[in-house]
CSV table of C-alpha atoms in Angstrom, one decimal:
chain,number,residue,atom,x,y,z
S,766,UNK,CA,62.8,102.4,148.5
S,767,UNK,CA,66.3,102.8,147.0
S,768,UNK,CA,68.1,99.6,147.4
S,769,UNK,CA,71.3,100.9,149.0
S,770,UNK,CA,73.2,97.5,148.0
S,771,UNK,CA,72.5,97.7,144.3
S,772,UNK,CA,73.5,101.6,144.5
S,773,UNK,CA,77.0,100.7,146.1
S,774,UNK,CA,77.4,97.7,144.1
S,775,UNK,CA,76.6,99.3,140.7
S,776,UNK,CA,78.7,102.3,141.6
S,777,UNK,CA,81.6,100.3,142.4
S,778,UNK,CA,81.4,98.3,139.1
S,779,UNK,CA,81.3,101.6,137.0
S,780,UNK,CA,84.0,103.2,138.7
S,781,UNK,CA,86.2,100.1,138.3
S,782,UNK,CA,84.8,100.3,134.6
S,783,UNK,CA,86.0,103.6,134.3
S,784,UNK,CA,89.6,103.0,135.7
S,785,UNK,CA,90.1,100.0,133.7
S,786,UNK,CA,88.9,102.3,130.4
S,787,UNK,CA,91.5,105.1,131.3
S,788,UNK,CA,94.0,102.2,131.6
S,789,UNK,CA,93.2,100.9,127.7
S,790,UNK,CA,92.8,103.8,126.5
S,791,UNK,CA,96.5,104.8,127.3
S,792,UNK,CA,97.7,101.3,126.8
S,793,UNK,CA,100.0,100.9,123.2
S,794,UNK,CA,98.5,97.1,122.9
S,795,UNK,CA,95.6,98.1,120.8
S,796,UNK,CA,97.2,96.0,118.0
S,797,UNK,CA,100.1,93.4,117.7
S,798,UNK,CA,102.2,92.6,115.3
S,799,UNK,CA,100.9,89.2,113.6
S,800,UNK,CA,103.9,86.6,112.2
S,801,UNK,CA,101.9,85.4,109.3
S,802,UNK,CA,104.9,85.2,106.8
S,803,UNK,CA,106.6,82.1,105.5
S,804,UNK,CA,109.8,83.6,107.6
S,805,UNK,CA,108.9,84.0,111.2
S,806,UNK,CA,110.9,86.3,112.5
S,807,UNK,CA,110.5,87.5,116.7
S,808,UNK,CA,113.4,89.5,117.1
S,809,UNK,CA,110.9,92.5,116.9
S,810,UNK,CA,107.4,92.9,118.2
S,811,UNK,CA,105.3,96.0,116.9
S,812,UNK,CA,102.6,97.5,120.0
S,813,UNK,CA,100.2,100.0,118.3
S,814,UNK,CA,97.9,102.0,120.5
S,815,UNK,CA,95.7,105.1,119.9
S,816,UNK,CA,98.3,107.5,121.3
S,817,UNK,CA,101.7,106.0,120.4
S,818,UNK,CA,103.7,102.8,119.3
S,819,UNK,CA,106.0,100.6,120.9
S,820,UNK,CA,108.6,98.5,119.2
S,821,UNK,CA,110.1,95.5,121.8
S,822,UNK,CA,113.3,94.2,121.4
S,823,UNK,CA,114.1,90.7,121.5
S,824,UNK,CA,116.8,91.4,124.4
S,825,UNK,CA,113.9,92.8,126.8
S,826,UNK,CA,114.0,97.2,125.4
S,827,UNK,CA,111.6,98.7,124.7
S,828,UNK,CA,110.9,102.1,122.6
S,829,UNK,CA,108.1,103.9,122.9
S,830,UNK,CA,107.1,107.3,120.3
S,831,UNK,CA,104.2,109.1,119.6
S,832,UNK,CA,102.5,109.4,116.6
S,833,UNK,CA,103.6,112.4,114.5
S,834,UNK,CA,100.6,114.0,113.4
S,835,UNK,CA,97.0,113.4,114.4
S,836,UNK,CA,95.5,114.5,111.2
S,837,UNK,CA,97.7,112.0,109.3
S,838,UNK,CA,96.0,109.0,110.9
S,839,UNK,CA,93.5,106.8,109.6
S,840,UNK,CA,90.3,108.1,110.2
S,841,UNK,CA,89.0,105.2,112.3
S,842,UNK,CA,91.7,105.5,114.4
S,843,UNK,CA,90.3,109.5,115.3
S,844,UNK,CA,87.0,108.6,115.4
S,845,UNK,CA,88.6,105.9,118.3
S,846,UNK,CA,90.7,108.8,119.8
S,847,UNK,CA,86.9,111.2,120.5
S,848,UNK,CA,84.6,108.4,121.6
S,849,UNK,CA,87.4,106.8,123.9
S,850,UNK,CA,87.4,110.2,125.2
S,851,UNK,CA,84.2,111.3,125.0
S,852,UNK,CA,82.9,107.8,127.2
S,853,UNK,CA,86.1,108.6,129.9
S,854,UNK,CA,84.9,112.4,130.7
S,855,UNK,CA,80.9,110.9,130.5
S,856,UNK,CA,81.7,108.7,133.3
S,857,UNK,CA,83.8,111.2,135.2
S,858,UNK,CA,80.2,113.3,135.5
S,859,UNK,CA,78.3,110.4,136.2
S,860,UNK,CA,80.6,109.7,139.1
S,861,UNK,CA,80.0,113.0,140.6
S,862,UNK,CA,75.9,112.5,140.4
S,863,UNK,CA,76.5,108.9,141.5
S,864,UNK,CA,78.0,109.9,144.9
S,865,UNK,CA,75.6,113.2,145.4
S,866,UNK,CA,72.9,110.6,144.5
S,867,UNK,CA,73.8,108.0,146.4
S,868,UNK,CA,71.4,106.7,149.6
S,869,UNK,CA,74.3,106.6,151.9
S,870,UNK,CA,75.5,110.3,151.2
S,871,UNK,CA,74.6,113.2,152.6
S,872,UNK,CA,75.2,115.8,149.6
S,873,UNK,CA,71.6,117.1,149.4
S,874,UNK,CA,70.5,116.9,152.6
S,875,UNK,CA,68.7,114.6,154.5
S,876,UNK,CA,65.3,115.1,153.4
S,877,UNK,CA,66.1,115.3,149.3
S,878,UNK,CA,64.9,111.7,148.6
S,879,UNK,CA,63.2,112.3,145.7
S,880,UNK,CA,66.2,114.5,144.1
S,881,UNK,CA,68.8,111.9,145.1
S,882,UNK,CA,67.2,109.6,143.3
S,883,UNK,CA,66.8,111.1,140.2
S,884,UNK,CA,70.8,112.2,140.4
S,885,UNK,CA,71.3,108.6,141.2
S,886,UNK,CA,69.0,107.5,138.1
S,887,UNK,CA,70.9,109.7,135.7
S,888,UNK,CA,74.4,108.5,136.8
S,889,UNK,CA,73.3,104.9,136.0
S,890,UNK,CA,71.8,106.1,132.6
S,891,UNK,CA,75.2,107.8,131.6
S,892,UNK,CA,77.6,105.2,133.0
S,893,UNK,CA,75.2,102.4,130.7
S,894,UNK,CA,75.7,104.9,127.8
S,895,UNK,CA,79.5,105.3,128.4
S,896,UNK,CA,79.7,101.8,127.8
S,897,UNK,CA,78.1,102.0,124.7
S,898,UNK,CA,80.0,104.5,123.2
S,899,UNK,CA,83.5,102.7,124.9
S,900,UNK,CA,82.6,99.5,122.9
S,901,UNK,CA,82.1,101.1,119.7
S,902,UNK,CA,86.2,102.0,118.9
S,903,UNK,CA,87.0,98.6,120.7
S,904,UNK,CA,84.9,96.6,118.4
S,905,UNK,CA,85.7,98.8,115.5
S,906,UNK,CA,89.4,98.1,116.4
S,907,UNK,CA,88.8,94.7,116.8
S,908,UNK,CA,86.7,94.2,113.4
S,909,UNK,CA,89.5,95.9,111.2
S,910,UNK,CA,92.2,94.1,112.5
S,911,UNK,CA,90.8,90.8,111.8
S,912,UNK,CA,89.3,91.9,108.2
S,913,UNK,CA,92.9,93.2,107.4
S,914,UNK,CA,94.4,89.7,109.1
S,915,UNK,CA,92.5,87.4,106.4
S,916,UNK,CA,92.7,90.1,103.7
S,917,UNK,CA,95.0,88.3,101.0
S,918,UNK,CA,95.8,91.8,99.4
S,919,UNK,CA,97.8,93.0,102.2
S,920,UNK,CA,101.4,92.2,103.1
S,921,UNK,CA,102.0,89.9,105.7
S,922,UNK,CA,104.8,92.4,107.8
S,923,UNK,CA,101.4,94.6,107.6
S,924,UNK,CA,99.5,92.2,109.5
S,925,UNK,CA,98.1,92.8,113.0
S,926,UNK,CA,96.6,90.2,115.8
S,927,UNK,CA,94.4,91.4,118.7
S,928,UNK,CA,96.2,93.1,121.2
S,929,UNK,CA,95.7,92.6,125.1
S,930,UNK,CA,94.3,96.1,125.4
S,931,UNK,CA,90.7,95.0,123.1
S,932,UNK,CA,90.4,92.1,125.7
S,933,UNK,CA,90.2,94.6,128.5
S,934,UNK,CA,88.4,96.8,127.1
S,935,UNK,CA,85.9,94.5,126.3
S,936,UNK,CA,85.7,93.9,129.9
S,937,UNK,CA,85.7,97.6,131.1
S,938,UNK,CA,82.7,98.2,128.2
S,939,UNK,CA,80.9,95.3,130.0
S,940,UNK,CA,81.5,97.0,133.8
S,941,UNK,CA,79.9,99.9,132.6
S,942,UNK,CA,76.9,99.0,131.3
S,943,UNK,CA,76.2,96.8,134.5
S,944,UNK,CA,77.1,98.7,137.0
S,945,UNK,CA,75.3,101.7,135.2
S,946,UNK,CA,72.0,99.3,135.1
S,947,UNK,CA,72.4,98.3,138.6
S,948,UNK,CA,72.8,101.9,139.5
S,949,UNK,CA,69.7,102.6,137.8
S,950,UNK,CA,67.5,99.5,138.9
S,951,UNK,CA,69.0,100.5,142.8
S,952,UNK,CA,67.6,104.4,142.9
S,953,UNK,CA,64.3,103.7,141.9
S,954,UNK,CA,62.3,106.8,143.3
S,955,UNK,CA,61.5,106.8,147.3
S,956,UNK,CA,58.6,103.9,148.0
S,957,UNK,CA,55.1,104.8,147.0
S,958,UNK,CA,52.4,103.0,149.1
S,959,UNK,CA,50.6,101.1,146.7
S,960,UNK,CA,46.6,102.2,146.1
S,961,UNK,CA,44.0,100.2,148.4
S,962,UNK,CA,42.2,97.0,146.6
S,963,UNK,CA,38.9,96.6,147.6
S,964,UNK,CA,36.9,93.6,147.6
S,965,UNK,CA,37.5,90.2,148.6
S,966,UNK,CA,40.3,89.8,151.4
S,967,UNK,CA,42.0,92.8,149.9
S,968,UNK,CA,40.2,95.7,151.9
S,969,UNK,CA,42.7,97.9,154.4
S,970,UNK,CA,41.1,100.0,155.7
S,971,UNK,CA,37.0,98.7,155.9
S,972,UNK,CA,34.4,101.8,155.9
S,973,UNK,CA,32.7,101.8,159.3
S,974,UNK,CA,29.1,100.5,159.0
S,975,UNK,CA,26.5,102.8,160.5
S,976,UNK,CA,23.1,101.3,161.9
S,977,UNK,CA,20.9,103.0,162.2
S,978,UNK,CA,17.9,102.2,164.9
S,979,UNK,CA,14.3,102.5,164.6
S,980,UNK,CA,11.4,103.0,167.3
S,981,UNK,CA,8.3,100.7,166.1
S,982,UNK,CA,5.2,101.9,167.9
């Protein structure tokens, strides 16, 4: 039978997944700036996110823009853009078959086991698969920013650190892909009685044994 404690639990971890996905992906702390100059200079901090930058003041303002023209970024940084998207809209469906799938809802009836369980299965197949495809842009982020960070060629105000947002992401990629498995591994298909062993101490259900009588004259 579906375990209704791993459905609710799993859900709840992929939703919270989800949420904290939409968050980063909005967030402008993608990238920081890095002080790795001989000057060290704080008066300005540089945020960089997939949707706009920030620049902080040193006396607490901060200004936020947009980036001009999405064709004019770097290509990693589109390819970031769709699959950040992509994974937010996947779990949005999954969602909706979690709940109609879920043991303790009655979306389908009271008598669709079988169905709910399937719905259920699917949602914790596309929530683990959101997670994939959420890590990918995070790590990608994360790898580029440290090859550029120990890259002698380029200039040290070019420099970025990790940024808050890659941290968190991290931990939103990781919700989804357990909450999507425990989703999965708690809407295992309605129980099926398992077959009869026969033999030894095993035997259920033991044939009835017929006699049958003789007259001797």
């Amino acid at each position: 039978m579906a375990s209704t404690g791993l459905q609710l639990l799993g859900l709840l971890l992929a939703v919270m997944g989800w949420v904290g996905g939409a968050l980063v992906c909005a967030a402008p702390l993608w990238r920081v700036s890095a002080f790795a100059g001989g000057e060290i200079v704080i008066a300005q901090v540089l945020w960089e996110g997939l949707w706009m930058t920030c620049l902080s003041q040193s006396t607490g303002q901060i200004q936020c823009k947009t980036y001009d023209s999405t064709l004019a970024l770097p290509v990693s940084a589109q390819v970031s853009r769709t699959l950040s998207v992509l994974s937010l809209l996947f779990c949005l469906f999954a969602l909706l078959l979690g709940v109609a799938g879920a043991k303790c809802t009655k979306c389908l009836g009271e008598g669709a086991y079988s169905s709910k369980a399937r719905l259920a299965r699917v949602a914790g197949a596309l929530f683990f698969f959101s997670g994939l495809l959420y890590l990918i842009p995070i790590c990608w982020t994360a790898y580029a920013v440290v090859r550029d960070f120990y890259d002698p060629k380029v200039a040290a105000p070019l420099k970025r650190e990790l940024g808050p947002a890659l941290y968190l992401g991290w931990g939103a990629g990781i919700l989804l892909l357990v909450g999507g498995a425990l989703l999965n591994a708690g809407s295992s298909p309605p129980g099926v009685r398992a077959t009869p062993t026969f033999g030894g101490g095993g035997r259920s259900n033991p044939l009835p044994v017929v006699v049958e009588e003789k007259e001797y004259v």
